[in-house]
XYZ file of C-alpha atoms in Angstrom:
549
model
C -88.349 94.812 2.165
C -85.478 93.846 4.500
C -87.792 92.332 7.112
C -89.907 90.494 4.491
C -86.828 88.883 2.889
C -85.450 88.040 6.304
C -88.649 86.287 7.430
C -89.147 84.485 4.104
C -85.659 82.983 4.099
C -85.848 81.973 7.767
C -89.247 80.278 7.324
C -87.994 78.437 4.230
C -85.002 77.007 6.110
C -87.180 75.956 9.058
C -89.721 74.242 6.765
C -87.124 72.251 4.831
C -85.375 71.233 8.069
C -88.682 70.011 9.512
C -89.443 67.974 6.392
C -85.982 66.403 6.596
C -86.375 65.216 10.183
C -90.100 64.516 10.560
C -89.618 60.778 9.973
C -86.448 60.563 12.021
C -86.527 58.549 15.240
C -85.369 61.059 17.851
C -85.818 58.661 20.752
C -82.441 57.037 20.065
C -79.032 58.594 20.585
C -77.965 57.824 17.002
C -81.165 59.352 15.646
C -81.022 62.522 17.729
C -77.321 63.123 18.365
C -75.922 61.901 15.014
C -78.845 62.288 12.612
C -79.191 58.501 12.358
C -75.610 58.276 11.052
C -77.031 59.150 7.628
C -75.311 62.422 6.686
C -74.004 62.636 3.114
C -70.887 64.415 1.829
C -72.739 67.534 0.668
C -74.605 67.950 3.945
C -71.414 67.383 5.968
C -69.434 69.934 3.931
C -72.167 72.576 4.033
C -72.790 72.060 7.731
C -69.071 72.214 8.569
C -68.597 75.474 6.714
C -71.604 77.249 8.147
C -70.919 76.001 11.679
C -67.506 77.623 11.325
C -68.865 80.887 9.896
C -70.611 83.364 12.131
C -70.399 87.028 12.930
C -67.396 86.673 15.237
C -65.538 85.374 12.152
C -67.159 87.452 9.415
C -66.873 90.694 11.362
C -63.822 89.823 13.471
C -61.557 88.387 10.774
C -62.387 91.141 8.305
C -61.538 93.579 11.095
C -58.173 91.858 11.463
C -57.627 92.118 7.685
C -58.471 95.827 7.879
C -55.551 96.221 10.300
C -52.990 93.702 9.045
C -53.889 92.813 5.475
C -53.656 89.389 3.844
C -51.515 87.698 6.518
C -54.597 86.905 8.641
C -55.765 84.525 5.901
C -53.858 81.859 7.883
C -56.960 81.389 10.045
C -58.845 80.258 6.932
C -56.367 78.843 4.424
C -54.399 76.660 6.852
C -57.668 75.137 8.033
C -57.719 73.183 4.757
C -54.590 71.247 5.757
C -56.056 70.456 9.180
C -59.281 69.170 7.622
C -57.256 66.914 5.299
C -55.360 65.479 8.311
C -58.700 64.896 10.047
C -60.141 63.109 6.997
C -57.127 60.811 6.537
C -56.015 60.174 10.116
C -58.712 60.931 12.705
C -62.092 60.222 11.075
C -61.298 56.558 10.235
C -60.437 55.949 13.890
C -63.514 57.777 15.163
C -65.879 55.785 12.941
C -64.056 52.512 13.618
C -64.743 53.031 17.318
C -68.389 54.013 16.675
C -67.997 57.255 18.623
C -70.853 59.649 19.330
C -68.575 62.140 21.124
C -64.812 62.697 21.048
C -64.489 62.200 24.835
C -65.883 58.656 24.376
C -62.538 57.701 22.831
C -60.779 58.995 25.937
C -62.907 56.663 28.067
C -61.862 53.725 25.873
C -58.196 54.735 25.742
C -57.724 55.987 29.299
C -60.692 55.842 31.689
C -64.133 57.297 32.402
C -62.899 60.093 34.657
C -60.628 61.394 31.866
C -63.646 61.484 29.573
C -65.698 63.316 32.188
C -63.018 65.954 32.811
C -62.766 66.564 29.051
C -66.539 66.827 28.608
C -66.798 69.306 31.487
C -63.989 71.409 29.940
C -65.755 71.415 26.583
C -69.069 72.409 28.161
C -67.460 75.122 30.308
C -65.806 76.659 27.260
C -69.050 76.522 25.300
C -71.265 78.151 27.923
C -68.800 80.766 29.224
C -67.057 81.739 25.983
C -68.304 80.392 22.664
C -72.096 80.574 22.971
C -72.128 84.073 24.536
C -69.657 85.400 21.925
C -71.813 84.060 19.088
C -74.951 85.578 20.612
C -73.316 88.920 21.331
C -71.567 89.403 17.986
C -74.634 88.274 16.064
C -76.864 90.602 17.999
C -74.575 93.574 17.382
C -74.694 92.897 13.635
C -78.455 92.372 13.415
C -79.290 95.270 15.705
C -77.311 97.590 13.455
C -78.617 96.120 10.208
C -82.260 96.360 11.225
C -81.713 99.566 13.220
C -83.509 97.942 16.155
C -83.010 100.800 18.666
C -84.780 103.293 16.403
C -87.496 100.890 15.241
C -88.414 99.870 18.800
C -87.580 103.177 20.462
C -85.192 101.581 22.943
C -81.559 102.076 23.967
C -78.688 100.275 22.248
C -78.230 98.045 25.293
C -81.896 97.058 25.391
C -81.907 96.376 21.655
C -78.863 94.165 22.098
C -80.565 92.128 24.815
C -83.700 91.721 22.679
C -81.636 90.407 19.765
C -79.641 88.080 22.031
C -82.787 86.464 23.366
C -84.383 86.297 19.920
C -81.407 84.494 18.406
C -81.033 82.303 21.487
C -84.657 81.153 21.505
C -84.810 80.389 17.772
C -81.425 78.647 17.851
C -82.504 76.564 20.821
C -85.580 75.334 18.970
C -83.422 74.112 16.071
C -80.710 72.532 18.192
C -82.606 71.147 21.192
C -85.770 69.911 19.523
C -84.517 69.094 16.028
C -81.328 67.159 16.722
C -78.218 67.061 14.557
C -80.003 66.358 11.290
C -82.176 69.473 11.579
C -79.060 71.505 12.363
C -77.072 69.978 9.494
C -79.840 70.401 6.908
C -80.513 74.020 7.890
C -76.741 74.643 7.802
C -76.489 73.273 4.263
C -79.263 75.546 2.986
C -77.828 78.565 4.781
C -74.353 77.744 3.411
C -75.560 78.275 -0.155
C -77.039 81.656 0.775
C -73.956 82.636 2.753
C -71.573 81.869 -0.099
C -73.707 83.887 -2.524
C -74.221 86.772 -0.106
C -70.651 86.678 1.157
C -69.187 86.911 -2.360
C -71.481 89.822 -3.235
C -69.813 92.095 -0.661
C -66.272 92.021 -2.129
C -67.741 92.119 -5.666
C -69.690 95.311 -4.986
C -66.782 96.646 -2.917
C -64.321 96.192 -5.794
C -66.826 97.718 -8.203
C -67.156 100.739 -5.891
C -63.417 101.433 -5.937
C -62.932 100.382 -9.580
C -65.498 102.599 -11.306
C -67.909 99.726 -11.843
C -65.298 97.114 -12.772
C -64.295 94.265 -10.425
C -60.920 93.715 -12.111
C -60.262 97.448 -12.135
C -61.044 97.574 -8.429
C -58.693 94.676 -7.683
C -55.889 96.403 -9.608
C -56.483 99.657 -7.725
C -56.503 97.803 -4.394
C -53.238 95.937 -5.063
C -51.427 98.956 -6.507
C -52.450 101.232 -3.626
C -50.431 99.212 -1.074
C -48.787 95.989 -2.375
C -47.348 95.275 1.076
C -50.832 94.534 2.434
C -51.031 91.547 0.061
C -48.154 89.790 1.810
C -49.109 86.325 3.086
C -46.295 86.375 5.670
C -47.245 88.352 8.752
C -44.790 90.653 10.516
C -43.968 90.809 14.258
C -46.612 92.923 15.937
C -49.383 91.723 13.631
C -52.097 89.290 14.695
C -50.527 86.337 12.846
C -46.707 86.664 12.595
C -45.354 84.254 9.982
C -43.540 82.125 12.573
C -46.796 81.268 14.389
C -48.166 79.271 11.450
C -45.494 76.649 12.178
C -46.245 76.471 15.910
C -49.537 77.104 17.681
C -51.548 78.008 14.573
C -51.492 74.452 13.245
C -52.275 73.052 16.700
C -55.313 75.317 17.054
C -56.489 74.333 13.571
C -56.039 70.612 14.251
C -57.910 70.862 17.540
C -60.762 72.853 16.014
C -61.302 70.748 12.896
C -60.273 67.371 14.262
C -61.367 67.136 17.889
C -63.810 69.965 18.685
C -67.203 68.325 19.243
C -69.232 71.069 17.530
C -67.276 70.486 14.299
C -66.374 66.807 14.202
C -69.906 65.737 15.176
C -70.852 66.216 11.517
C -68.206 63.674 10.502
C -69.326 61.279 13.233
C -72.826 61.375 11.709
C -71.606 60.265 8.254
C -73.368 57.274 6.680
C -69.939 55.692 6.062
C -66.242 56.605 6.098
C -66.046 57.313 2.364
C -68.943 59.768 2.534
C -67.449 61.445 5.603
C -64.048 61.812 3.949
C -65.568 63.258 0.771
C -67.515 65.765 2.863
C -64.405 66.837 4.765
C -62.310 67.153 1.606
C -65.000 69.250 -0.074
C -65.082 71.505 2.997
C -61.261 71.726 2.909
C -61.272 72.870 -0.711
C -63.946 75.476 -0.023
C -61.975 76.768 3.004
C -59.195 77.759 0.593
C -61.701 80.202 -0.906
C -62.645 81.507 2.549
C -60.464 84.652 2.398
C -62.673 85.996 -0.406
C -65.473 86.350 2.151
C -63.512 86.727 5.386
C -60.400 88.728 4.446
C -60.856 90.606 1.157
C -63.776 92.794 2.353
C -61.668 94.054 5.269
C -58.852 94.997 2.897
C -61.323 96.750 0.576
C -62.721 98.649 3.569
C -59.228 99.867 4.503
C -58.851 101.446 1.066
C -62.455 102.640 0.795
C -62.454 104.412 4.168
C -58.766 105.383 3.898
C -57.998 103.621 7.175
C -60.091 106.165 9.027
C -62.619 104.003 10.884
C -62.701 104.417 14.655
C -62.580 100.637 15.152
C -61.409 97.834 12.872
C -64.465 95.796 13.872
C -66.585 98.366 11.993
C -64.873 97.518 8.685
C -67.308 94.852 7.509
C -70.663 96.352 8.572
C -69.639 99.802 7.304
C -68.571 98.367 3.937
C -71.858 96.470 3.623
C -73.801 99.626 4.373
C -71.745 101.640 1.886
C -71.605 99.363 -1.173
C -74.485 96.857 -1.079
C -77.514 97.917 -3.151
C -80.563 98.495 -0.959
C -82.721 95.758 -2.582
C -80.101 93.164 -1.550
C -79.860 94.229 2.083
C -82.839 92.070 3.083
C -81.371 88.950 1.485
C -77.977 89.549 3.085
C -79.559 90.152 6.491
C -81.334 86.791 6.202
C -78.103 85.050 5.173
C -76.176 86.616 8.041
C -78.905 85.573 10.452
C -78.553 82.019 9.141
C -74.808 82.101 9.824
C -75.352 83.364 13.361
C -78.040 80.799 14.004
C -75.949 77.999 12.549
C -72.998 78.514 14.871
C -75.218 78.909 17.910
C -77.385 75.862 17.330
C -74.413 73.719 16.301
C -72.539 74.446 19.536
C -75.713 73.927 21.550
C -76.475 70.603 19.867
C -72.924 69.422 20.580
C -73.327 70.473 24.214
C -76.548 68.469 24.490
C -74.735 65.453 23.028
C -71.796 65.748 25.435
C -74.086 66.037 28.448
C -76.490 63.263 27.437
C -73.888 60.654 26.491
C -70.849 61.521 28.621
C -72.396 62.839 31.832
C -76.056 61.829 32.278
C -75.748 58.312 30.879
C -72.350 57.749 32.503
C -72.798 59.251 35.964
C -76.436 60.116 36.661
C -78.435 57.144 35.379
C -76.379 54.340 33.856
C -79.465 52.206 33.241
C -81.447 54.985 31.513
C -83.050 53.978 28.204
C -81.987 56.025 25.180
C -85.265 57.979 25.106
C -84.572 59.165 28.658
C -81.009 60.182 27.779
C -82.321 62.266 24.886
C -85.021 63.805 27.101
C -82.590 64.996 29.773
C -80.116 66.082 27.127
C -82.802 68.399 25.768
C -83.544 69.776 29.246
C -79.842 70.477 29.759
C -79.734 72.192 26.357
C -82.486 74.586 27.383
C -80.660 75.418 30.637
C -77.377 75.944 28.779
C -79.027 78.259 26.247
C -80.584 80.336 29.023
C -77.206 80.643 30.786
C -75.535 81.776 27.554
C -78.259 84.367 26.945
C -77.701 85.840 30.416
C -73.887 85.903 30.002
C -73.795 87.280 26.425
C -74.378 91.007 27.223
C -71.240 91.050 29.408
C -69.058 90.137 26.392
C -69.293 93.823 25.409
C -66.371 94.461 27.792
C -64.109 91.759 26.320
C -62.317 93.910 23.720
C -61.554 92.439 20.283
C -63.941 89.528 19.847
C -61.864 87.426 17.464
C -58.636 87.680 19.470
C -60.513 87.160 22.742
C -62.159 84.005 21.429
C -58.947 82.491 20.042
C -56.818 83.219 23.094
C -59.341 82.208 25.749
C -60.063 78.892 23.990
C -56.435 77.892 24.627
C -57.393 77.081 28.217
C -58.973 73.836 27.089
C -58.139 73.372 23.377
C -54.445 72.461 23.528
C -54.642 70.260 26.679
C -57.495 68.253 25.128
C -55.714 67.977 21.789
C -52.545 66.815 23.567
C -54.143 63.849 25.298
C -55.988 62.816 22.113
C -52.741 62.848 20.114
C -50.889 60.858 22.775
C -53.876 58.523 23.097
C -53.821 57.601 19.418
C -50.046 57.539 18.887
C -49.142 55.469 21.952
C -50.486 52.246 23.411
C -49.179 52.129 26.994
C -49.432 55.709 28.349
C -51.760 55.329 31.371
C -54.875 57.235 32.444
C -53.067 59.142 35.209
C -50.844 60.726 32.534
C -53.906 62.016 30.676
C -55.400 63.513 33.849
C -52.139 65.234 34.755
C -51.699 66.412 31.163
C -55.109 68.000 30.816
C -55.096 69.641 34.261
C -51.491 70.854 34.105
C -51.982 72.101 30.536
C -54.993 74.214 31.519
C -53.344 75.590 34.668
C -50.046 76.445 32.957
C -51.874 78.292 30.163
C -54.005 80.254 32.636
C -50.911 81.257 34.648
C -49.039 82.171 31.478
C -51.697 84.294 29.769
C -53.576 85.803 32.685
C -50.865 86.191 35.367
C -47.361 86.338 33.863
C -48.197 88.004 30.542
C -50.063 91.067 31.948
C -47.372 91.607 34.586
C -44.393 91.377 32.228
C -46.039 93.519 29.544
C -47.033 96.168 32.082
C -43.503 96.256 33.503
C -41.977 96.555 30.007
C -44.335 99.359 28.964
C -43.732 101.291 32.173
C -39.986 100.964 31.716
C -40.278 102.163 28.105
C -42.334 105.188 29.101
C -39.840 106.003 31.850
C -37.066 105.991 29.249
C -38.946 108.546 27.157
C -40.751 106.341 24.609
C -44.234 107.765 23.983
C -45.033 106.835 20.360
C -48.037 104.435 20.225
C -46.471 102.172 17.579
C -43.187 101.973 19.483
C -45.000 101.091 22.698
C -46.958 98.423 20.823
C -43.703 96.815 19.686
C -42.462 96.922 23.294
C -45.579 94.955 24.283
C -44.976 92.470 21.479
C -41.400 91.865 22.566
C -42.204 91.574 26.270
C -43.908 88.180 26.057
C -44.218 85.365 23.474
C -47.243 85.352 21.169
C -50.042 83.220 22.608
C -49.783 80.808 19.654
C -46.114 80.204 20.514
C -47.115 79.652 24.151
C -49.641 77.036 23.032
C -46.920 75.181 21.099
C -44.505 75.250 24.032
C -47.129 73.913 26.431
C -48.175 71.257 23.900
C -44.595 69.933 23.773
C -44.214 70.177 27.566
C -47.430 68.225 28.118
C -46.434 65.503 25.672
C -43.058 65.114 27.394
C -44.755 64.895 30.806
C -47.199 62.234 29.566
C -44.482 60.168 27.861
C -42.296 60.229 30.990
C -45.227 59.024 33.098
C -45.946 56.355 30.477
C -42.345 55.180 30.667
C -42.363 55.009 34.453
C -45.897 53.646 34.951
C -47.061 52.001 31.689
C -50.445 50.338 31.162
C -50.425 46.631 31.852
C -51.991 45.860 28.486
C -51.474 47.852 25.254
C -54.532 49.705 23.980
C -56.267 48.231 20.928
C -58.971 50.164 19.040
C -61.793 47.726 18.254
C -64.063 47.976 15.198
C -67.706 48.333 16.303
C -69.081 47.819 12.752
C -71.656 50.613 13.155
C -70.745 52.020 9.733
C -68.524 50.914 6.869
C -64.948 52.146 7.252
C -63.955 51.531 3.652
C -62.120 54.782 2.769
C -62.738 57.029 -0.211
C -60.324 55.625 -2.802
C -58.898 59.017 -3.774
C -58.676 60.493 -0.268
C -54.861 60.703 -0.195
C -54.497 62.062 -3.720
C -57.149 64.741 -3.184
C -55.718 65.557 0.245
C -52.202 66.048 -1.142
C -53.571 68.228 -3.959
C -55.363 70.479 -1.461
C -52.212 70.846 0.664
C -50.138 71.742 -2.406
C -52.672 74.418 -3.386
C -52.382 75.966 0.092
C -48.574 75.984 -0.070
C -48.740 77.440 -3.576
C -50.997 80.280 -2.416
C -48.568 81.170 0.369
C -45.592 81.154 -1.975
C -47.434 83.250 -4.589
C -48.380 85.977 -2.112
C -45.128 85.949 -0.115
C -43.207 89.213 -0.516
């Protein structure tokens, strides 16, 4: 039953996606990379949400909630504010400039080499970190759900590799040969299934601990440990309250406003109003994200009495324990859609970055659009193969969610810094952007992978020498030995901005930068964008105040 449901849902999504793109002209960059600039609000919202959701979030964030409780909701709830900022401030400028990729703006504002450096950083992060993490975490989930080792009579490692290559091949077909519209349409269909399936887990979980009643279960959960429903994280937890005012917002703004895999959906909007409505709808739905990505982890903590060997087991173990058997097949198909969505979305964005920003710019400037698309597809296949080979090694990376967030800081904050300075100033020169992005990456690498391990190790050794042996006490020693990585991101963001502004003061551009309107789409804004945006932000603030202890 599980396999039949899984195959039926997957075939349905593929068929609808094919019907949606069969008349699309894929020989042009707009047709292939941006879906013909024809995406509507519903498609944009659904695609944004499912691109964001995959097993590293579903499993990883629920694992964080299992450990720390409600405070980790910051990763979801605060995203709504960042999406609102993107809709009001960034998207109008992107569409005014007719951008296909975010680095294209950097070429207009600074120079081509700045754009190339940024594109290479994006692609490096995608192939070394993001794509392998998506493949690995998705394969772990599916291998366990389908019990692949037992069914095929192979080892866990072999089963993992089989799943990695299966997901990678199917995702590549969607992303490389279907273009953005195929990805966006399949995302929208999968989003409906994911919301339904995702809500079922906490519903059945609450029923399991509430003697068949959801409200009873919620009361039992809250009364058992009210402190776990505190929206303000404590020192030593994954998201201390202070970090939401520093690096947390920067990470959210980078991810939702400048990360190619996400913002490409907005760039494909048929007009600004439709793009803004899609982003605002996604922002509102992100407020509900903790129901799927946080609440199950908290239920698992109560259900298993905090006794799981690893917090990352919280979600899959809860699914196995509370979901009725007839629904397992449907949920497996939905989860597969989420995995596939994130993989093919990142891959499609990588193809776009290579085709437009590298091949067309540096390899063959006179290449017709059909040739650019052709070599973009070839690059996509190579990138997918590289990710499939790297993915099995992610098993040694530790906590997936923390690993992904921290390692992304190498390129996320430096790129976000130069985009912010690029839009908010008119005379900061190209050399400032180059120095900013390179120095930002190097300083973060030195901070997190040289200084941090050394200082923490020294502090722990000193604590042990003084007689401290308790695990919790040693953990707090680690926490106090070096700033949280989100604080480090904020400090480096400010340092980079200061460096760029000083350079701009000493060596300003000869002519101020002016963003020209390319008239590719209408940039008439949605008339209620500010009112709806403010309402969403107030809801987020209200949620934090309500749950603050």
